[in-house]
CSV table of C-alpha atoms in Angstrom, one decimal:
chain,number,residue,atom,x,y,z
A,1,UNK,CA,26.8,-21.5,14.3
A,2,UNK,CA,27.3,-18.4,16.4
A,3,UNK,CA,25.7,-15.1,15.4
A,4,UNK,CA,29.1,-13.8,14.2
A,5,UNK,CA,29.7,-17.0,12.2
A,6,UNK,CA,26.3,-16.6,10.6
A,7,UNK,CA,27.0,-13.0,9.7
A,8,UNK,CA,30.3,-14.0,8.1
A,9,UNK,CA,28.7,-16.9,6.2
A,10,UNK,CA,26.1,-14.5,4.8
A,11,UNK,CA,28.6,-11.9,3.9
A,12,UNK,CA,30.7,-14.4,2.1
A,13,UNK,CA,27.7,-15.4,0.1
A,14,UNK,CA,26.6,-11.9,-1.0
A,15,UNK,CA,29.9,-10.0,-0.8
A,16,UNK,CA,30.4,-10.0,-4.5
A,17,UNK,CA,29.7,-7.7,-7.4
A,18,UNK,CA,27.0,-10.0,-9.0
A,19,UNK,CA,24.8,-10.0,-5.9
A,20,UNK,CA,24.9,-6.3,-5.3
A,21,UNK,CA,24.5,-5.5,-9.0
A,22,UNK,CA,21.4,-7.7,-9.1
A,23,UNK,CA,20.0,-6.0,-6.1
A,24,UNK,CA,20.7,-2.6,-7.6
A,25,UNK,CA,19.1,-3.5,-10.9
A,26,UNK,CA,16.1,-4.9,-9.1
A,27,UNK,CA,15.5,-1.6,-7.4
A,28,UNK,CA,15.8,0.3,-10.7
A,29,UNK,CA,13.3,-2.1,-12.4
A,30,UNK,CA,11.0,-1.8,-9.4
A,31,UNK,CA,11.0,2.0,-9.3
A,32,UNK,CA,10.3,2.2,-13.1
A,33,UNK,CA,7.6,-0.5,-12.9
A,34,UNK,CA,6.0,1.1,-9.9
A,35,UNK,CA,6.0,4.5,-11.6
A,36,UNK,CA,4.0,3.1,-14.6
A,37,UNK,CA,0.3,3.5,-13.7
A,38,UNK,CA,-1.4,0.1,-13.5
A,39,UNK,CA,1.7,-2.0,-13.7
A,40,UNK,CA,2.1,-2.4,-9.9
A,41,UNK,CA,5.0,-4.0,-7.9
A,42,UNK,CA,3.3,-7.4,-8.2
A,43,UNK,CA,3.4,-7.4,-11.9
A,44,UNK,CA,7.0,-6.1,-12.0
A,45,UNK,CA,8.1,-9.0,-9.7
A,46,UNK,CA,6.2,-11.5,-11.8
A,47,UNK,CA,7.8,-10.3,-15.0
A,48,UNK,CA,11.3,-10.4,-13.4
A,49,UNK,CA,10.9,-13.9,-12.0
A,50,UNK,CA,11.9,-15.9,-15.2
A,51,UNK,CA,15.2,-14.0,-15.3
A,52,UNK,CA,16.2,-15.5,-11.9
A,53,UNK,CA,16.2,-19.1,-13.2
A,54,UNK,CA,19.8,-19.0,-14.4
A,55,UNK,CA,21.2,-17.1,-11.5
A,56,UNK,CA,22.6,-18.3,-8.2
A,57,UNK,CA,19.8,-18.6,-5.5
A,58,UNK,CA,20.9,-15.7,-3.4
A,59,UNK,CA,21.4,-13.5,-6.5
A,60,UNK,CA,18.0,-14.3,-8.0
A,61,UNK,CA,16.1,-13.7,-4.7
A,62,UNK,CA,17.9,-10.4,-4.1
A,63,UNK,CA,16.9,-9.3,-7.6
A,64,UNK,CA,13.3,-10.0,-6.8
A,65,UNK,CA,13.5,-8.3,-3.4
A,66,UNK,CA,15.0,-5.2,-5.1
A,67,UNK,CA,12.1,-5.1,-7.5
A,68,UNK,CA,9.6,-5.4,-4.6
A,69,UNK,CA,11.1,-2.6,-2.6
A,70,UNK,CA,11.7,-0.3,-5.6
A,71,UNK,CA,8.1,-0.9,-6.8
A,72,UNK,CA,6.5,0.1,-3.5
A,73,UNK,CA,8.3,3.5,-3.5
A,74,UNK,CA,8.0,4.0,-7.3
A,75,UNK,CA,4.2,4.1,-7.1
A,76,UNK,CA,4.4,7.4,-5.1
A,77,UNK,CA,5.9,9.3,-8.1
A,78,UNK,CA,2.9,9.3,-10.4
A,79,UNK,CA,0.6,9.5,-7.3
A,80,UNK,CA,2.1,12.9,-6.4
A,81,UNK,CA,2.7,14.3,-9.9
A,82,UNK,CA,-0.3,13.2,-11.9
A,83,UNK,CA,-2.8,11.9,-9.3
A,84,UNK,CA,-2.4,8.4,-10.6
A,85,UNK,CA,-1.1,5.8,-8.1
A,86,UNK,CA,1.5,3.6,-9.7
A,87,UNK,CA,0.6,0.8,-7.2
A,88,UNK,CA,-2.4,0.2,-5.0
A,89,UNK,CA,-0.2,0.8,-2.0
A,90,UNK,CA,0.3,4.4,-3.1
A,91,UNK,CA,-3.4,5.3,-3.1
A,92,UNK,CA,-3.2,7.1,0.3
A,93,UNK,CA,-0.2,9.2,-0.9
A,94,UNK,CA,-2.5,10.9,-3.4
A,95,UNK,CA,-4.6,12.5,-0.5
A,96,UNK,CA,-1.9,15.0,0.3
A,97,UNK,CA,0.8,14.4,-2.3
A,98,UNK,CA,-1.2,15.7,-5.2
A,99,UNK,CA,-2.5,18.8,-3.4
A,100,UNK,CA,1.2,19.6,-2.6
A,101,UNK,CA,2.0,19.3,-6.3
A,102,UNK,CA,-0.9,21.6,-7.1
A,103,UNK,CA,0.8,24.2,-4.8
A,104,UNK,CA,4.1,23.8,-6.6
A,105,UNK,CA,5.7,21.6,-3.9
A,106,UNK,CA,5.9,18.3,-5.8
A,107,UNK,CA,9.6,18.1,-5.2
A,108,UNK,CA,9.1,18.5,-1.4
A,109,UNK,CA,6.4,15.8,-1.4
A,110,UNK,CA,8.5,13.4,-3.5
A,111,UNK,CA,11.5,14.1,-1.2
A,112,UNK,CA,9.5,13.3,1.9
A,113,UNK,CA,8.1,10.2,0.2
A,114,UNK,CA,11.6,9.0,-0.4
A,115,UNK,CA,12.9,9.7,3.1
A,116,UNK,CA,9.8,8.1,4.7
A,117,UNK,CA,10.1,5.1,2.4
A,118,UNK,CA,13.8,4.6,3.2
A,119,UNK,CA,13.3,5.1,7.0
A,120,UNK,CA,10.4,2.6,7.1
A,121,UNK,CA,12.4,0.2,5.0
A,122,UNK,CA,15.2,0.2,7.5
A,123,UNK,CA,12.8,-0.2,10.4
A,124,UNK,CA,11.0,-3.1,8.6
A,125,UNK,CA,14.3,-4.8,7.8
A,126,UNK,CA,15.5,-4.5,11.4
A,127,UNK,CA,12.2,-6.0,12.6
A,128,UNK,CA,12.6,-8.9,10.2
A,129,UNK,CA,16.2,-9.5,11.5
A,130,UNK,CA,15.4,-9.2,15.2
A,131,UNK,CA,11.9,-10.4,15.6
A,132,UNK,CA,11.2,-12.8,12.7
A,133,UNK,CA,10.5,-15.8,14.9
A,134,UNK,CA,8.5,-14.0,17.6
A,135,UNK,CA,6.3,-12.0,15.2
A,136,UNK,CA,5.7,-15.1,13.0
A,137,UNK,CA,4.5,-17.1,16.0
A,138,UNK,CA,2.3,-14.3,17.1
A,139,UNK,CA,0.8,-14.1,13.6
A,140,UNK,CA,0.0,-17.8,13.8
A,141,UNK,CA,-2.4,-17.1,16.6
A,142,UNK,CA,-4.7,-15.1,14.3
A,143,UNK,CA,-7.8,-17.0,13.2
A,144,UNK,CA,-11.0,-15.8,11.5
A,145,UNK,CA,-12.3,-14.1,14.7
A,146,UNK,CA,-9.0,-12.2,15.2
A,147,UNK,CA,-8.9,-11.1,11.6
A,148,UNK,CA,-12.5,-9.9,11.8
A,149,UNK,CA,-11.8,-7.8,14.8
A,150,UNK,CA,-8.6,-6.4,13.2
A,151,UNK,CA,-10.4,-5.6,9.9
A,152,UNK,CA,-13.3,-4.0,11.7
A,153,UNK,CA,-10.9,-1.8,13.6
A,154,UNK,CA,-9.2,-0.9,10.3
A,155,UNK,CA,-12.5,0.2,8.8
A,156,UNK,CA,-12.7,2.9,11.4
A,157,UNK,CA,-10.0,4.7,9.6
A,158,UNK,CA,-12.6,5.6,7.0
A,159,UNK,CA,-13.6,8.5,9.3
A,160,UNK,CA,-10.0,9.7,9.1
A,161,UNK,CA,-10.1,10.1,5.3
A,162,UNK,CA,-13.7,11.3,4.9
A,163,UNK,CA,-12.7,15.0,4.5
A,164,UNK,CA,-15.1,17.6,5.8
A,165,UNK,CA,-18.2,15.4,5.8
A,166,UNK,CA,-18.5,12.1,7.6
A,167,UNK,CA,-21.9,11.5,5.9
A,168,UNK,CA,-20.3,11.7,2.4
A,169,UNK,CA,-17.5,9.5,3.6
A,170,UNK,CA,-19.9,6.9,4.9
A,171,UNK,CA,-21.9,6.9,1.7
A,172,UNK,CA,-18.7,6.5,-0.3
A,173,UNK,CA,-17.7,3.6,2.0
A,174,UNK,CA,-21.1,1.9,1.6
A,175,UNK,CA,-20.8,2.0,-2.1
A,176,UNK,CA,-17.3,0.4,-1.9
A,177,UNK,CA,-18.7,-2.3,0.4
A,178,UNK,CA,-21.5,-2.9,-2.1
A,179,UNK,CA,-19.2,-3.3,-5.1
A,180,UNK,CA,-16.9,-5.6,-3.1
A,181,UNK,CA,-19.7,-8.2,-2.9
A,182,UNK,CA,-19.8,-8.7,-6.7
A,183,UNK,CA,-18.6,-12.1,-7.8
A,184,UNK,CA,-18.6,-15.7,-6.4
A,185,UNK,CA,-19.5,-16.2,-2.8
A,186,UNK,CA,-16.3,-17.8,-1.4
A,187,UNK,CA,-18.3,-19.9,1.2
A,188,UNK,CA,-21.1,-21.4,-0.9
A,189,UNK,CA,-19.9,-20.6,-4.4
A,190,UNK,CA,-23.0,-18.8,-5.6
A,191,UNK,CA,-23.0,-15.9,-7.9
A,192,UNK,CA,-23.7,-12.4,-6.5
A,193,UNK,CA,-24.6,-9.4,-8.7
A,194,UNK,CA,-22.9,-10.9,-11.7
A,195,UNK,CA,-26.0,-10.5,-14.0
A,196,UNK,CA,-25.0,-13.6,-15.9
A,197,UNK,CA,-21.7,-12.1,-17.0
A,198,UNK,CA,-18.9,-14.6,-16.5
A,199,UNK,CA,-16.3,-11.7,-16.4
A,200,UNK,CA,-17.9,-10.6,-13.1
A,201,UNK,CA,-17.6,-14.0,-11.4
A,202,UNK,CA,-14.2,-13.1,-10.0
A,203,UNK,CA,-15.4,-9.7,-8.8
A,204,UNK,CA,-14.3,-6.3,-10.1
A,205,UNK,CA,-10.5,-6.1,-10.8
A,206,UNK,CA,-8.9,-4.0,-8.1
A,207,UNK,CA,-6.4,-2.3,-10.5
A,208,UNK,CA,-9.3,-1.4,-12.8
A,209,UNK,CA,-11.2,0.1,-9.9
A,210,UNK,CA,-8.2,1.9,-8.5
A,211,UNK,CA,-7.1,3.5,-11.8
A,212,UNK,CA,-10.7,4.3,-12.7
A,213,UNK,CA,-11.4,6.0,-9.4
A,214,UNK,CA,-8.3,8.2,-9.3
A,215,UNK,CA,-6.8,8.7,-12.8
A,216,UNK,CA,-9.8,8.7,-15.2
A,217,UNK,CA,-11.7,11.5,-13.5
A,218,UNK,CA,-8.8,13.8,-14.3
A,219,UNK,CA,-9.0,12.9,-18.0
A,220,UNK,CA,-12.7,13.3,-18.0
A,221,UNK,CA,-12.3,16.7,-16.4
A,222,UNK,CA,-9.9,17.7,-19.1
A,223,UNK,CA,-12.4,16.6,-21.8
A,224,UNK,CA,-15.2,18.4,-20.0
A,225,UNK,CA,-13.4,21.7,-19.8
A,226,UNK,CA,-10.3,21.7,-22.2
A,227,UNK,CA,-9.5,25.3,-21.6
A,228,UNK,CA,-8.7,24.6,-17.9
A,229,UNK,CA,-6.0,22.1,-18.9
A,230,UNK,CA,-3.9,23.9,-21.5
A,231,UNK,CA,-0.9,24.5,-19.4
A,232,UNK,CA,2.0,22.2,-18.5
A,233,UNK,CA,2.2,19.7,-15.7
A,234,UNK,CA,3.1,21.1,-12.3
A,235,UNK,CA,6.9,21.3,-11.8
A,236,UNK,CA,8.7,20.0,-8.8
A,237,UNK,CA,9.2,23.5,-7.5
A,238,UNK,CA,12.2,25.0,-6.0
A,239,UNK,CA,11.7,23.7,-2.5
A,240,UNK,CA,13.1,20.4,-1.4
A,241,UNK,CA,12.4,18.5,1.7
A,242,UNK,CA,14.3,19.9,4.7
A,243,UNK,CA,15.6,18.3,7.8
A,244,UNK,CA,13.0,20.4,9.7
A,245,UNK,CA,10.3,18.7,7.6
A,246,UNK,CA,11.7,15.3,8.4
A,247,UNK,CA,12.0,16.0,12.1
A,248,UNK,CA,8.4,17.2,12.2
A,249,UNK,CA,7.2,14.1,10.5
A,250,UNK,CA,9.5,11.7,12.3
A,251,UNK,CA,6.9,10.4,14.9
A,252,UNK,CA,4.4,9.7,12.1
A,253,UNK,CA,7.1,7.9,10.1
A,254,UNK,CA,8.1,5.7,13.0
A,255,UNK,CA,4.4,5.0,13.9
A,256,UNK,CA,3.6,4.2,10.3
A,257,UNK,CA,6.6,1.9,10.0
A,258,UNK,CA,5.5,0.0,13.1
A,259,UNK,CA,2.0,-0.3,11.7
A,260,UNK,CA,3.4,-1.6,8.5
A,261,UNK,CA,5.6,-4.1,10.4
A,262,UNK,CA,2.7,-5.4,12.4
A,263,UNK,CA,0.3,-5.7,9.5
A,264,UNK,CA,3.0,-7.0,7.2
A,265,UNK,CA,3.7,-9.9,9.6
A,266,UNK,CA,0.1,-11.0,9.3
A,267,UNK,CA,-0.4,-12.9,6.0
A,268,UNK,CA,-3.0,-11.5,3.7
A,269,UNK,CA,-3.3,-7.9,4.9
A,270,UNK,CA,-1.1,-6.1,2.4
A,271,UNK,CA,0.4,-2.6,2.0
A,272,UNK,CA,-2.7,-0.6,1.0
A,273,UNK,CA,-4.6,-1.0,4.3
A,274,UNK,CA,-1.4,-0.3,6.2
A,275,UNK,CA,-0.9,3.0,4.3
A,276,UNK,CA,-4.4,4.1,5.0
A,277,UNK,CA,-4.3,3.1,8.7
A,278,UNK,CA,-0.9,4.9,9.1
A,279,UNK,CA,-2.4,8.0,7.4
A,280,UNK,CA,-5.5,8.0,9.6
A,281,UNK,CA,-3.4,7.7,12.8
A,282,UNK,CA,-1.1,10.5,11.7
A,283,UNK,CA,-4.1,12.7,11.1
A,284,UNK,CA,-5.7,11.8,14.4
A,285,UNK,CA,-2.6,12.6,16.4
A,286,UNK,CA,-1.3,15.6,14.4
A,287,UNK,CA,-1.6,19.2,15.7
A,288,UNK,CA,-2.1,20.1,12.0
A,289,UNK,CA,-5.0,17.7,11.3
A,290,UNK,CA,-7.1,20.4,9.6
A,291,UNK,CA,-4.4,20.5,6.8
A,292,UNK,CA,-4.7,16.8,6.0
A,293,UNK,CA,-6.1,16.3,2.5
A,294,UNK,CA,-5.1,19.9,1.5
A,295,UNK,CA,-1.3,19.3,1.1
A,296,UNK,CA,0.0,18.3,4.5
A,297,UNK,CA,3.5,16.8,4.2
A,298,UNK,CA,3.0,14.7,7.3
A,299,UNK,CA,0.2,12.9,5.4
A,300,UNK,CA,2.7,11.9,2.6
A,301,UNK,CA,5.2,10.8,5.2
A,302,UNK,CA,2.7,8.6,7.1
A,303,UNK,CA,1.2,6.9,4.0
A,304,UNK,CA,4.7,6.1,2.5
A,305,UNK,CA,6.0,4.9,5.9
A,306,UNK,CA,2.9,2.6,6.2
A,307,UNK,CA,3.3,0.9,2.8
A,308,UNK,CA,7.1,0.6,2.9
A,309,UNK,CA,7.0,-0.7,6.5
A,310,UNK,CA,5.2,-3.8,5.1
A,311,UNK,CA,7.9,-4.7,2.6
A,312,UNK,CA,10.4,-6.3,5.0
A,313,UNK,CA,7.8,-7.6,7.4
A,314,UNK,CA,6.0,-9.7,4.8
A,315,UNK,CA,9.2,-11.8,4.7
A,316,UNK,CA,8.8,-12.7,8.4
A,317,UNK,CA,6.1,-15.4,7.8
A,318,UNK,CA,7.8,-16.4,4.6
A,319,UNK,CA,11.2,-17.1,6.1
A,320,UNK,CA,10.0,-18.3,9.6
A,321,UNK,CA,7.0,-20.3,8.6
A,322,UNK,CA,7.1,-20.8,4.8
A,323,UNK,CA,3.8,-18.8,4.5
A,324,UNK,CA,3.9,-15.9,2.1
A,325,UNK,CA,2.8,-12.6,3.7
A,326,UNK,CA,1.2,-11.1,0.6
A,327,UNK,CA,0.9,-11.7,-3.2
A,328,UNK,CA,4.4,-10.5,-4.0
A,329,UNK,CA,6.1,-12.8,-1.5
A,330,UNK,CA,3.9,-15.6,-2.9
A,331,UNK,CA,5.7,-15.0,-6.2
A,332,UNK,CA,9.1,-14.8,-4.4
A,333,UNK,CA,8.5,-18.1,-2.7
A,334,UNK,CA,8.4,-19.6,-6.1
A,335,UNK,CA,12.0,-18.4,-6.7
A,336,UNK,CA,13.0,-20.2,-3.5
A,337,UNK,CA,11.4,-23.5,-4.6
A,338,UNK,CA,12.9,-23.2,-8.1
A,339,UNK,CA,16.3,-23.2,-6.5
A,340,UNK,CA,15.5,-26.1,-4.2
A,341,UNK,CA,15.0,-24.1,-1.1
A,342,UNK,CA,12.1,-24.6,1.3
A,343,UNK,CA,11.3,-21.5,3.4
A,344,UNK,CA,10.4,-22.3,7.0
A,345,UNK,CA,12.0,-23.1,10.4
A,346,UNK,CA,14.4,-25.7,8.9
A,347,UNK,CA,15.9,-23.1,6.6
A,348,UNK,CA,17.4,-21.4,9.7
A,349,UNK,CA,19.3,-24.6,10.3
A,350,UNK,CA,20.1,-25.9,6.8
A,351,UNK,CA,20.6,-22.7,4.9
A,352,UNK,CA,21.6,-20.1,7.6
A,353,UNK,CA,24.1,-18.6,5.2
A,354,UNK,CA,21.3,-17.7,2.7
A,355,UNK,CA,19.1,-16.3,5.5
A,356,UNK,CA,21.9,-14.0,6.7
A,357,UNK,CA,22.9,-13.2,3.2
A,358,UNK,CA,19.3,-12.0,2.6
A,359,UNK,CA,19.5,-9.9,5.8
A,360,UNK,CA,22.7,-8.2,4.6
A,361,UNK,CA,21.2,-7.6,1.2
A,362,UNK,CA,18.0,-6.1,2.7
A,363,UNK,CA,20.1,-3.6,4.7
A,364,UNK,CA,22.1,-2.6,1.6
A,365,UNK,CA,18.8,-2.3,-0.4
A,366,UNK,CA,17.7,0.7,1.8
A,367,UNK,CA,20.9,2.6,0.7
A,368,UNK,CA,20.4,1.7,-2.9
A,369,UNK,CA,16.7,2.7,-2.7
A,370,UNK,CA,17.7,6.2,-1.5
A,371,UNK,CA,20.2,6.8,-4.3
A,372,UNK,CA,18.0,5.3,-7.1
A,373,UNK,CA,14.9,7.2,-5.7
A,374,UNK,CA,16.8,10.5,-5.7
A,375,UNK,CA,17.8,10.0,-9.4
A,376,UNK,CA,14.3,8.9,-10.3
A,377,UNK,CA,12.7,12.0,-8.8
A,378,UNK,CA,15.1,14.2,-10.7
A,379,UNK,CA,14.5,12.3,-13.9
A,380,UNK,CA,10.7,12.6,-13.6
A,381,UNK,CA,10.9,16.4,-13.3
A,382,UNK,CA,10.9,16.3,-17.2
A,383,UNK,CA,7.3,15.2,-16.9
A,384,UNK,CA,6.6,18.9,-16.0
A,385,UNK,CA,7.8,20.0,-19.4
A,386,UNK,CA,5.2,18.0,-21.2
A,387,UNK,CA,2.0,20.0,-22.1
A,388,UNK,CA,-1.1,18.6,-20.5
A,389,UNK,CA,-2.8,18.1,-23.8
A,390,UNK,CA,-0.1,15.5,-24.6
A,391,UNK,CA,0.6,14.2,-21.1
A,392,UNK,CA,-3.0,13.3,-20.1
A,393,UNK,CA,-3.7,11.3,-23.3
A,394,UNK,CA,-0.4,9.5,-22.7
A,395,UNK,CA,-1.5,8.7,-19.2
A,396,UNK,CA,-4.7,7.4,-20.6
A,397,UNK,CA,-2.8,5.0,-22.9
A,398,UNK,CA,-0.7,3.8,-19.9
A,399,UNK,CA,-3.8,3.3,-17.8
A,400,UNK,CA,-5.5,1.2,-20.5
A,401,UNK,CA,-2.3,-0.8,-21.1
A,402,UNK,CA,-1.8,-1.4,-17.3
A,403,UNK,CA,-5.4,-2.5,-16.7
A,404,UNK,CA,-5.5,-4.7,-19.8
A,405,UNK,CA,-2.2,-6.4,-19.0
A,406,UNK,CA,-3.4,-7.7,-15.7
A,407,UNK,CA,-5.8,-10.3,-17.1
A,408,UNK,CA,-5.6,-9.6,-20.9
A,409,UNK,CA,-9.3,-8.7,-20.6
A,410,UNK,CA,-11.1,-5.8,-22.3
A,411,UNK,CA,-13.9,-6.1,-19.7
A,412,UNK,CA,-11.5,-4.8,-17.1
A,413,UNK,CA,-10.9,-1.7,-19.3
A,414,UNK,CA,-14.6,-1.2,-19.4
A,415,UNK,CA,-14.7,-1.4,-15.6
A,416,UNK,CA,-12.0,1.2,-15.4
A,417,UNK,CA,-14.0,3.7,-17.6
A,418,UNK,CA,-17.2,3.0,-15.7
A,419,UNK,CA,-15.4,3.6,-12.4
A,420,UNK,CA,-13.9,6.7,-14.0
A,421,UNK,CA,-17.4,8.2,-14.4
A,422,UNK,CA,-18.3,7.2,-10.9
A,423,UNK,CA,-15.1,8.9,-9.7
A,424,UNK,CA,-15.8,12.0,-11.7
A,425,UNK,CA,-19.3,12.3,-10.2
A,426,UNK,CA,-17.8,11.8,-6.7
A,427,UNK,CA,-15.3,14.6,-7.5
A,428,UNK,CA,-18.0,17.0,-8.7
A,429,UNK,CA,-20.1,16.4,-5.6
A,430,UNK,CA,-17.2,16.4,-3.2
A,431,UNK,CA,-17.6,12.8,-2.2
A,432,UNK,CA,-14.2,11.5,-1.1
A,433,UNK,CA,-12.8,8.5,-3.0
A,434,UNK,CA,-10.5,7.2,-0.3
A,435,UNK,CA,-13.3,5.6,1.9
A,436,UNK,CA,-14.6,3.8,-1.2
A,437,UNK,CA,-11.3,2.3,-1.9
A,438,UNK,CA,-10.7,1.3,1.8
A,439,UNK,CA,-14.1,-0.4,2.0
A,440,UNK,CA,-13.6,-2.1,-1.4
A,441,UNK,CA,-10.2,-3.5,-0.2
A,442,UNK,CA,-11.4,-4.6,3.3
A,443,UNK,CA,-15.0,-5.6,2.5
A,444,UNK,CA,-14.3,-9.1,1.3
A,445,UNK,CA,-11.9,-9.8,4.1
A,446,UNK,CA,-14.4,-8.6,6.7
A,447,UNK,CA,-17.2,-10.7,5.2
A,448,UNK,CA,-15.2,-13.9,4.7
A,449,UNK,CA,-13.7,-13.9,8.2
A,450,UNK,CA,-17.1,-13.2,9.8
A,451,UNK,CA,-18.7,-16.0,8.0
A,452,UNK,CA,-15.9,-18.4,8.7
A,453,UNK,CA,-16.2,-17.5,12.4
A,454,UNK,CA,-19.9,-18.2,12.3
A,455,UNK,CA,-19.2,-21.6,10.6
A,456,UNK,CA,-16.6,-22.5,13.3
A,457,UNK,CA,-19.0,-21.6,16.1
A,458,UNK,CA,-22.3,-22.8,14.8
A,459,UNK,CA,-23.5,-19.2,14.4
A,460,UNK,CA,-22.6,-18.3,18.0
A,461,UNK,CA,-21.4,-14.7,17.9
A,462,UNK,CA,-19.5,-15.1,21.2
A,463,UNK,CA,-16.6,-16.5,19.1
A,464,UNK,CA,-15.9,-12.9,18.0
A,465,UNK,CA,-14.8,-12.2,21.6
A,466,UNK,CA,-12.9,-15.4,22.2
A,467,UNK,CA,-9.5,-14.2,23.4
A,468,UNK,CA,-7.3,-11.3,24.3
A,469,UNK,CA,-6.4,-10.4,20.7
A,470,UNK,CA,-10.1,-10.0,19.8
A,471,UNK,CA,-10.7,-8.0,22.9
A,472,UNK,CA,-7.7,-5.7,22.2
A,473,UNK,CA,-9.0,-4.8,18.7
A,474,UNK,CA,-12.6,-4.4,19.9
A,475,UNK,CA,-11.3,-2.0,22.6
A,476,UNK,CA,-9.4,-0.1,20.0
A,477,UNK,CA,-12.4,0.2,17.8
A,478,UNK,CA,-14.6,1.5,20.6
A,479,UNK,CA,-12.0,4.0,21.7
A,480,UNK,CA,-11.6,5.2,18.1
A,481,UNK,CA,-15.3,5.6,17.5
A,482,UNK,CA,-15.7,7.6,20.8
A,483,UNK,CA,-12.7,9.8,19.9
A,484,UNK,CA,-14.1,10.5,16.4
A,485,UNK,CA,-17.6,11.2,17.8
A,486,UNK,CA,-16.2,13.7,20.3
A,487,UNK,CA,-14.1,15.4,17.6
A,488,UNK,CA,-17.2,15.7,15.3
A,489,UNK,CA,-19.3,17.1,18.1
A,490,UNK,CA,-16.6,19.7,19.0
A,491,UNK,CA,-16.3,20.7,15.4
A,492,UNK,CA,-20.1,21.2,15.1
A,493,UNK,CA,-20.2,23.2,18.3
A,494,UNK,CA,-17.3,25.4,17.0
A,495,UNK,CA,-19.2,26.0,13.8
A,496,UNK,CA,-22.4,27.0,15.6
A,497,UNK,CA,-20.5,29.4,17.8
């Protein structure tokens, strides 16, 4: 079939009310699910999966893709309004989104989050359509040494989110790396720091750590000093994001989108590291870098572009190779198989109408996301009318529900509260939480890929420099470290003078 014939075949498949309505409903479900702290886009997709069994294949898959895309954006709403990320991918949005809300600019932050999300979504979808085969084949060339070099480079972004003190940021990151080692050793299967508790054999639940680190400290602070929290939640403010704001942030949005596309096409990386890497790069290259962490709109744009840029790109290895790009696409691949479809190279020959039908649906999803997101932002403004003495306990209930629902395990709730006290102590002593979270996410990946590389080479470290990909990331790491060191020395010299 020619390209035009493929487009027409796809259009005939999705050009009906049922398909577009399913896509629209999926985005609505995703935005709501992503906005509930602790629920996450993954859980929303998993809960929606059974409803696709009775639908046509293309309709069911579009429903799930809508939930996926809506969930990634939806997590930014509570992250900005109440400092509680609805999804792990929205963790970086807190760094500047919540300070903007504190200054009465929540509406401006949410508007920029929506524009950045939709722009990144379009770029990611276009990358999927145009470069699926090429990017997927490039991702196949990544082995453990390449992943190790990539993750090591990603860890250098810790310096970009360490606030005013690199020492405090480094201590926070070391604590995150330490807690990431808890659980079974994936190479030898031995227990590490489990203290005989079977609940710790799988490691600390990421959702419990995330919610505990960011949401619970606010609740503890309210209990610690109730008179400081007697008002209402911060309103959206009168200001809305302007075209001038969008134009100023456009470079960071495009850069974050491309980072998301690249990392999303590599199976197993995920949206959270992409968001932090995008945020760090935006801070490094911005003329307003001193405002990051204090309510800089460019930081919101960069983090949301980074996590939404992943959404379309994770479908690249799924469709081209039959390999899910992340946990959510691993669930979506189940929907393909339920309907008798096998993602991979043969699908571009046997089911080209479904492939192009999905492409068309993904393009339309960006339009739906903008309209649904606009309504959702306006709807969530009523959160500002709820007194904090009612809102914060309600958030606590949602946090407990969200954490418990992941594994139906009260131990995870205990981990959440324990991490809440850790987060509260970090907040009191001005130790940034973002480096902890980055290290906790990337620590297991760094260790596992390093040890697999050593097993492959018989403990010969030269395997970590085995090809152009590894050399490229090692060079980036060195350049980044030098740039950070120079900036730190300049700042110290400026303070002394």
